[in-house]
Amino acid sequence: MSATAKRIGIFPGSFDPLHNGHLDLIERSHRLFDEMIVALLANASKQPLFAVEERVEMLEQVLARFGNCRVETFSGLLVDFARSRDASTIVRGLRSGSDLDYELPMTLMNRRMEPSVETIFLLPSADTLHLSSSLIKEVFKLKGDAVGAVPDQIRQQLIDKLRGA
Ligand code: PNS
């Protein structure tokens, strides 16, 4: 990378939906880069609750306050997407040892395919360590309210979607 090249980071995920743990990690990592791409995997095999367009809109609304972040969708390999955007770094969060078990083979495989793209791991804040999109969906589906787990506008969308508008 030349001294003047922009540092571009990618924060990938399914974001079904974005929660405050993701937000904490984006808040921590966006300052490390000139540009940060929040990259939504568009062709995941699992059946999402929110359509790709809904998730993009949610992300764009919530991330508007980060001047150097933009939202993009990708399909296929993450390293191909990173290459296509000249990104140097993939950012992932680690909440626990089981996250590491999941991330380690993926990271090493990504490195095997594209050694020039580095993956870095950040620890989320202690109060968001227990958050996951699947747990949050379960709670809202069963008429619970995970207060402070998601941004307000996403909380309302979860209620509308899971309990009928
Ligand atoms: O946070 P998530 O939802 O578990 O995100 C997983 C994600 C999108 C980072 C991962 O599934 C991914 O990178 N998928 C793209 C396909 C790919 O590159 N697969 C090979 C990984 S070695």
PDB file of C-alpha atoms and ligand atoms in Angstrom:
ATOM      1  CA  MET A   1       0.000   0.000   0.000  1.00  0.00           C
ATOM      2  CA  SER A   2       1.424   3.401  -0.921  1.00  0.00           C
ATOM      3  CA  ALA A   3       1.726   6.128   1.721  1.00  0.00           C
ATOM      4  CA  THR A   4      -1.196   7.996   0.151  1.00  0.00           C
ATOM      5  CA  ALA A   5      -3.523   5.024  -0.466  1.00  0.00           C
ATOM      6  CA  LYS A   6      -6.779   5.095   1.425  1.00  0.00           C
ATOM      7  CA  ARG A   7      -7.179   2.567   4.207  1.00  0.00           C
ATOM      8  CA  ILE A   8     -10.428   0.739   3.538  1.00  0.00           C
ATOM      9  CA  GLY A   9     -11.975  -1.605   6.084  1.00  0.00           C
ATOM     10  CA  ILE A  10     -14.879  -4.022   5.705  1.00  0.00           C
ATOM     11  CA  PHE A  11     -17.275  -5.001   8.472  1.00  0.00           C
ATOM     12  CA  PRO A  12     -19.229  -7.946   7.025  1.00  0.00           C
ATOM     13  CA  GLY A  13     -22.294  -9.725   8.336  1.00  0.00           C
ATOM     14  CA  SER A  14     -25.895 -10.766   7.868  1.00  0.00           C
ATOM     15  CA  PHE A  15     -27.299  -8.009  10.099  1.00  0.00           C
ATOM     16  CA  ASP A  16     -30.695  -9.720  10.504  1.00  0.00           C
ATOM     17  CA  PRO A  17     -31.100  -7.307  12.196  1.00  0.00           C
ATOM     18  CA  LEU A  18     -28.292  -4.933  13.150  1.00  0.00           C
ATOM     19  CA  HIS A  19     -28.017  -4.757  16.960  1.00  0.00           C
ATOM     20  CA  ASN A  20     -26.138  -2.606  19.432  1.00  0.00           C
ATOM     21  CA  GLY A  21     -23.226  -5.058  19.587  1.00  0.00           C
ATOM     22  CA  HIS A  22     -22.628  -4.509  15.858  1.00  0.00           C
ATOM     23  CA  LEU A  23     -23.014  -0.799  16.396  1.00  0.00           C
ATOM     24  CA  ASP A  24     -20.455  -0.810  19.205  1.00  0.00           C
ATOM     25  CA  LEU A  25     -17.947  -2.555  16.929  1.00  0.00           C
ATOM     26  CA  ILE A  26     -18.601  -0.170  14.039  1.00  0.00           C
ATOM     27  CA  GLU A  27     -18.182   2.750  16.430  1.00  0.00           C
ATOM     28  CA  ARG A  28     -14.827   1.335  17.622  1.00  0.00           C
ATOM     29  CA  SER A  29     -13.466   0.377  14.218  1.00  0.00           C
ATOM     30  CA  HIS A  30     -14.546   3.102  11.824  1.00  0.00           C
ATOM     31  CA  ARG A  31     -11.863   5.452  13.158  1.00  0.00           C
ATOM     32  CA  LEU A  32      -9.134   3.016  12.112  1.00  0.00           C
ATOM     33  CA  PHE A  33      -9.935   3.525   8.441  1.00  0.00           C
ATOM     34  CA  ASP A  34     -10.368   6.277   5.891  1.00  0.00           C
ATOM     35  CA  GLU A  35     -13.396   4.416   4.571  1.00  0.00           C
ATOM     36  CA  MET A  36     -15.426   1.692   6.189  1.00  0.00           C
ATOM     37  CA  ILE A  37     -17.755  -0.554   4.208  1.00  0.00           C
ATOM     38  CA  VAL A  38     -20.479  -2.292   6.171  1.00  0.00           C
ATOM     39  CA  ALA A  39     -21.019  -5.264   3.887  1.00  0.00           C
ATOM     40  CA  LEU A  40     -24.278  -7.187   4.002  1.00  0.00           C
ATOM     41  CA  LEU A  41     -24.167 -10.766   2.768  1.00  0.00           C
ATOM     42  CA  ALA A  42     -27.055 -10.931   0.308  1.00  0.00           C
ATOM     43  CA  ASN A  43     -27.143 -14.628  -0.536  1.00  0.00           C
ATOM     44  CA  ALA A  44     -26.947 -16.364   2.831  1.00  0.00           C
ATOM     45  CA  SER A  45     -28.466 -19.845   2.809  1.00  0.00           C
ATOM     46  CA  LYS A  46     -30.445 -19.280   6.004  1.00  0.00           C
ATOM     47  CA  GLN A  47     -33.934 -17.757   5.724  1.00  0.00           C
ATOM     48  CA  PRO A  48     -33.680 -14.174   6.987  1.00  0.00           C
ATOM     49  CA  LEU A  49     -36.396 -12.335   8.911  1.00  0.00           C
ATOM     50  CA  PHE A  50     -35.738  -9.066   7.084  1.00  0.00           C
ATOM     51  CA  ALA A  51     -35.326  -8.787   3.313  1.00  0.00           C
ATOM     52  CA  VAL A  52     -31.996  -7.516   2.006  1.00  0.00           C
ATOM     53  CA  GLU A  53     -33.595  -4.159   1.064  1.00  0.00           C
ATOM     54  CA  GLU A  54     -35.033  -3.767   4.581  1.00  0.00           C
ATOM     55  CA  ARG A  55     -31.676  -4.502   6.180  1.00  0.00           C
ATOM     56  CA  VAL A  56     -29.856  -2.095   3.875  1.00  0.00           C
ATOM     57  CA  GLU A  57     -32.347   0.637   4.770  1.00  0.00           C
ATOM     58  CA  MET A  58     -31.965  -0.045   8.510  1.00  0.00           C
ATOM     59  CA  LEU A  59     -28.182   0.033   8.240  1.00  0.00           C
ATOM     60  CA  GLU A  60     -28.192   3.240   6.222  1.00  0.00           C
ATOM     61  CA  GLN A  61     -30.501   4.969   8.708  1.00  0.00           C
ATOM     62  CA  VAL A  62     -28.509   3.970  11.755  1.00  0.00           C
ATOM     63  CA  LEU A  63     -25.056   4.472  10.237  1.00  0.00           C
ATOM     64  CA  ALA A  64     -25.751   7.869   8.686  1.00  0.00           C
ATOM     65  CA  ARG A  65     -23.964   9.525  11.607  1.00  0.00           C
ATOM     66  CA  PHE A  66     -20.665   7.843  10.725  1.00  0.00           C
ATOM     67  CA  GLY A  67     -19.322  10.049   7.952  1.00  0.00           C
ATOM     68  CA  ASN A  68     -16.848   7.505   6.577  1.00  0.00           C
ATOM     69  CA  CYS A  69     -19.159   4.441   6.577  1.00  0.00           C
ATOM     70  CA  ARG A  70     -21.172   3.200   3.651  1.00  0.00           C
ATOM     71  CA  VAL A  71     -23.406   0.180   3.238  1.00  0.00           C
ATOM     72  CA  GLU A  72     -22.972  -2.303   0.391  1.00  0.00           C
ATOM     73  CA  THR A  73     -24.312  -5.762  -0.329  1.00  0.00           C
ATOM     74  CA  PHE A  74     -22.171  -8.602  -1.571  1.00  0.00           C
ATOM     75  CA  SER A  75     -22.595 -12.194  -2.661  1.00  0.00           C
ATOM     76  CA  GLY A  76     -19.964 -14.844  -3.225  1.00  0.00           C
ATOM     77  CA  LEU A  77     -16.664 -14.821  -1.386  1.00  0.00           C
ATOM     78  CA  LEU A  78     -15.896 -12.080   1.103  1.00  0.00           C
ATOM     79  CA  VAL A  79     -12.256 -11.928  -0.035  1.00  0.00           C
ATOM     80  CA  ASP A  80     -13.354 -11.353  -3.640  1.00  0.00           C
ATOM     81  CA  PHE A  81     -15.531  -8.494  -2.455  1.00  0.00           C
ATOM     82  CA  ALA A  82     -12.631  -7.097  -0.368  1.00  0.00           C
ATOM     83  CA  ARG A  83     -10.325  -7.297  -3.398  1.00  0.00           C
ATOM     84  CA  SER A  84     -12.892  -5.584  -5.617  1.00  0.00           C
ATOM     85  CA  ARG A  85     -13.040  -2.645  -3.175  1.00  0.00           C
ATOM     86  CA  ASP A  86      -9.268  -2.458  -2.530  1.00  0.00           C
ATOM     87  CA  ALA A  87      -9.956  -3.127   1.146  1.00  0.00           C
ATOM     88  CA  SER A  88      -6.934  -3.992   3.290  1.00  0.00           C
ATOM     89  CA  THR A  89      -8.790  -5.264   6.345  1.00  0.00           C
ATOM     90  CA  ILE A  90     -11.809  -7.284   7.455  1.00  0.00           C
ATOM     91  CA  VAL A  91     -13.130  -6.418  10.912  1.00  0.00           C
ATOM     92  CA  ARG A  92     -14.900  -9.021  13.044  1.00  0.00           C
ATOM     93  CA  GLY A  93     -16.076  -9.034  16.639  1.00  0.00           C
ATOM     94  CA  LEU A  94     -15.242 -11.703  19.210  1.00  0.00           C
ATOM     95  CA  ARG A  95     -17.732 -12.153  22.024  1.00  0.00           C
ATOM     96  CA  SER A  96     -16.583 -15.521  23.310  1.00  0.00           C
ATOM     97  CA  GLY A  97     -14.474 -18.604  22.769  1.00  0.00           C
ATOM     98  CA  SER A  98     -17.182 -20.099  20.570  1.00  0.00           C
ATOM     99  CA  ASP A  99     -16.991 -17.041  18.324  1.00  0.00           C
ATOM    100  CA  LEU A 100     -13.274 -17.730  17.985  1.00  0.00           C
ATOM    101  CA  ASP A 101     -13.994 -21.379  17.054  1.00  0.00           C
ATOM    102  CA  TYR A 102     -16.296 -20.093  14.297  1.00  0.00           C
ATOM    103  CA  GLU A 103     -13.980 -17.305  13.123  1.00  0.00           C
ATOM    104  CA  LEU A 104     -10.630 -19.109  13.141  1.00  0.00           C
ATOM    105  CA  PRO A 105     -11.120 -21.482  10.180  1.00  0.00           C
ATOM    106  CA  MET A 106     -12.918 -18.777   8.205  1.00  0.00           C
ATOM    107  CA  THR A 107     -10.087 -16.308   8.807  1.00  0.00           C
ATOM    108  CA  LEU A 108      -7.370 -18.790   7.898  1.00  0.00           C
ATOM    109  CA  MET A 109      -9.238 -19.830   4.761  1.00  0.00           C
ATOM    110  CA  ASN A 110      -9.684 -16.194   3.781  1.00  0.00           C
ATOM    111  CA  ARG A 111      -5.950 -15.660   4.368  1.00  0.00           C
ATOM    112  CA  ARG A 112      -5.118 -18.705   2.243  1.00  0.00           C
ATOM    113  CA  MET A 113      -7.221 -17.296  -0.608  1.00  0.00           C
ATOM    114  CA  GLU A 114      -6.067 -13.683  -0.219  1.00  0.00           C
ATOM    115  CA  PRO A 115      -2.982 -13.181   1.971  1.00  0.00           C
ATOM    116  CA  SER A 116      -2.969  -9.421   1.423  1.00  0.00           C
ATOM    117  CA  VAL A 117      -6.276  -8.949   3.242  1.00  0.00           C
ATOM    118  CA  GLU A 118      -5.812  -8.941   7.013  1.00  0.00           C
ATOM    119  CA  THR A 119      -8.587  -9.816   9.483  1.00  0.00           C
ATOM    120  CA  ILE A 120      -8.676  -8.030  12.810  1.00  0.00           C
ATOM    121  CA  PHE A 121     -10.825  -8.863  15.826  1.00  0.00           C
ATOM    122  CA  LEU A 122     -12.291  -6.409  18.267  1.00  0.00           C
ATOM    123  CA  LEU A 123     -13.915  -7.056  21.634  1.00  0.00           C
ATOM    124  CA  PRO A 124     -17.349  -5.495  22.008  1.00  0.00           C
ATOM    125  CA  SER A 125     -18.291  -3.514  25.101  1.00  0.00           C
ATOM    126  CA  ALA A 126     -19.145  -5.665  28.149  1.00  0.00           C
ATOM    127  CA  ASP A 127     -22.821  -4.639  28.051  1.00  0.00           C
ATOM    128  CA  THR A 128     -23.256  -5.905  24.475  1.00  0.00           C
ATOM    129  CA  LEU A 129     -21.260  -9.166  24.786  1.00  0.00           C
ATOM    130  CA  HIS A 130     -24.407 -11.286  25.136  1.00  0.00           C
ATOM    131  CA  LEU A 131     -26.219  -9.817  22.124  1.00  0.00           C
ATOM    132  CA  SER A 132     -26.889 -11.830  18.989  1.00  0.00           C
ATOM    133  CA  SER A 133     -29.437 -11.254  16.248  1.00  0.00           C
ATOM    134  CA  SER A 134     -30.957 -14.711  16.752  1.00  0.00           C
ATOM    135  CA  LEU A 135     -31.445 -14.271  20.508  1.00  0.00           C
ATOM    136  CA  ILE A 136     -32.962 -10.827  20.008  1.00  0.00           C
ATOM    137  CA  LYS A 137     -35.428 -12.191  17.414  1.00  0.00           C
ATOM    138  CA  GLU A 138     -36.459 -14.983  19.786  1.00  0.00           C
ATOM    139  CA  VAL A 139     -37.100 -12.535  22.620  1.00  0.00           C
ATOM    140  CA  PHE A 140     -39.192 -10.185  20.472  1.00  0.00           C
ATOM    141  CA  LYS A 141     -41.093 -13.088  18.924  1.00  0.00           C
ATOM    142  CA  LEU A 142     -42.081 -14.279  22.392  1.00  0.00           C
ATOM    143  CA  LYS A 143     -43.288 -10.763  23.261  1.00  0.00           C
ATOM    144  CA  GLY A 144     -40.288  -9.845  25.360  1.00  0.00           C
ATOM    145  CA  ASP A 145     -38.481  -6.560  24.988  1.00  0.00           C
ATOM    146  CA  ALA A 146     -34.699  -6.648  24.981  1.00  0.00           C
ATOM    147  CA  VAL A 147     -34.372  -3.057  26.145  1.00  0.00           C
ATOM    148  CA  GLY A 148     -31.343  -1.289  24.709  1.00  0.00           C
ATOM    149  CA  ALA A 149     -30.347  -4.243  22.549  1.00  0.00           C
ATOM    150  CA  VAL A 150     -31.170  -2.618  19.220  1.00  0.00           C
ATOM    151  CA  PRO A 151     -31.556   0.972  17.997  1.00  0.00           C
ATOM    152  CA  ASP A 152     -35.088   2.323  18.572  1.00  0.00           C
ATOM    153  CA  GLN A 153     -36.193   2.234  14.929  1.00  0.00           C
ATOM    154  CA  ILE A 154     -35.110  -1.395  14.614  1.00  0.00           C
ATOM    155  CA  ARG A 155     -36.931  -2.291  17.858  1.00  0.00           C
ATOM    156  CA  GLN A 156     -40.156  -1.028  16.274  1.00  0.00           C
ATOM    157  CA  GLN A 157     -39.501  -2.938  13.053  1.00  0.00           C
ATOM    158  CA  LEU A 158     -38.928  -6.125  15.054  1.00  0.00           C
ATOM    159  CA  ILE A 159     -42.224  -5.647  16.873  1.00  0.00           C
ATOM    160  CA  ASP A 160     -44.111  -4.986  13.618  1.00  0.00           C
ATOM    161  CA  LYS A 161     -42.523  -7.915  11.820  1.00  0.00           C
ATOM    162  CA  LEU A 162     -42.720 -10.521  14.564  1.00  0.00           C
ATOM    163  CA  ARG A 163     -46.024  -9.656  16.178  1.00  0.00           C
ATOM    164  CA  GLY A 164     -47.913  -8.364  13.139  1.00  0.00           C
ATOM    165  CA  ALA A 165     -48.207  -4.631  12.421  1.00  0.00           C
TER     166      ALA A 165
HETATM  167  O1  PNS B   1     -21.774 -12.210  11.274  1.00  0.00           O
HETATM  168  P1  PNS B   1     -22.260 -13.270  10.368  1.00  0.00           P
HETATM  169  O2  PNS B   1     -23.688 -13.047   9.979  1.00  0.00           O
HETATM  170  O3  PNS B   1     -22.032 -14.626  10.938  1.00  0.00           O
HETATM  171  O4  PNS B   1     -21.389 -13.107   9.024  1.00  0.00           O
HETATM  172  C1  PNS B   1     -20.785 -14.177   8.380  1.00  0.00           C
HETATM  173  C2  PNS B   1     -20.038 -13.710   7.122  1.00  0.00           C
HETATM  174  C3  PNS B   1     -20.932 -12.898   6.198  1.00  0.00           C
HETATM  175  C4  PNS B   1     -18.842 -12.869   7.514  1.00  0.00           C
HETATM  176  C5  PNS B   1     -19.533 -14.985   6.411  1.00  0.00           C
HETATM  177  O5  PNS B   1     -20.583 -15.878   6.290  1.00  0.00           O
HETATM  178  C6  PNS B   1     -18.942 -14.712   5.040  1.00  0.00           C
HETATM  179  O6  PNS B   1     -17.891 -14.123   4.917  1.00  0.00           O
HETATM  180  N1  PNS B   1     -19.660 -15.153   3.985  1.00  0.00           N
HETATM  181  C7  PNS B   1     -19.266 -14.922   2.615  1.00  0.00           C
HETATM  182  C8  PNS B   1     -18.915 -16.219   1.904  1.00  0.00           C
HETATM  183  C9  PNS B   1     -17.478 -16.586   2.113  1.00  0.00           C
HETATM  184  O7  PNS B   1     -16.567 -15.807   1.871  1.00  0.00           O
HETATM  185  N2  PNS B   1     -17.281 -17.835   2.566  1.00  0.00           N
HETATM  186  C10 PNS B   1     -15.984 -18.394   2.803  1.00  0.00           C
HETATM  187  C11 PNS B   1     -15.463 -18.037   4.173  1.00  0.00           C
HETATM  188  S1  PNS B   1     -13.916 -18.805   4.425  1.00  0.00           S
END
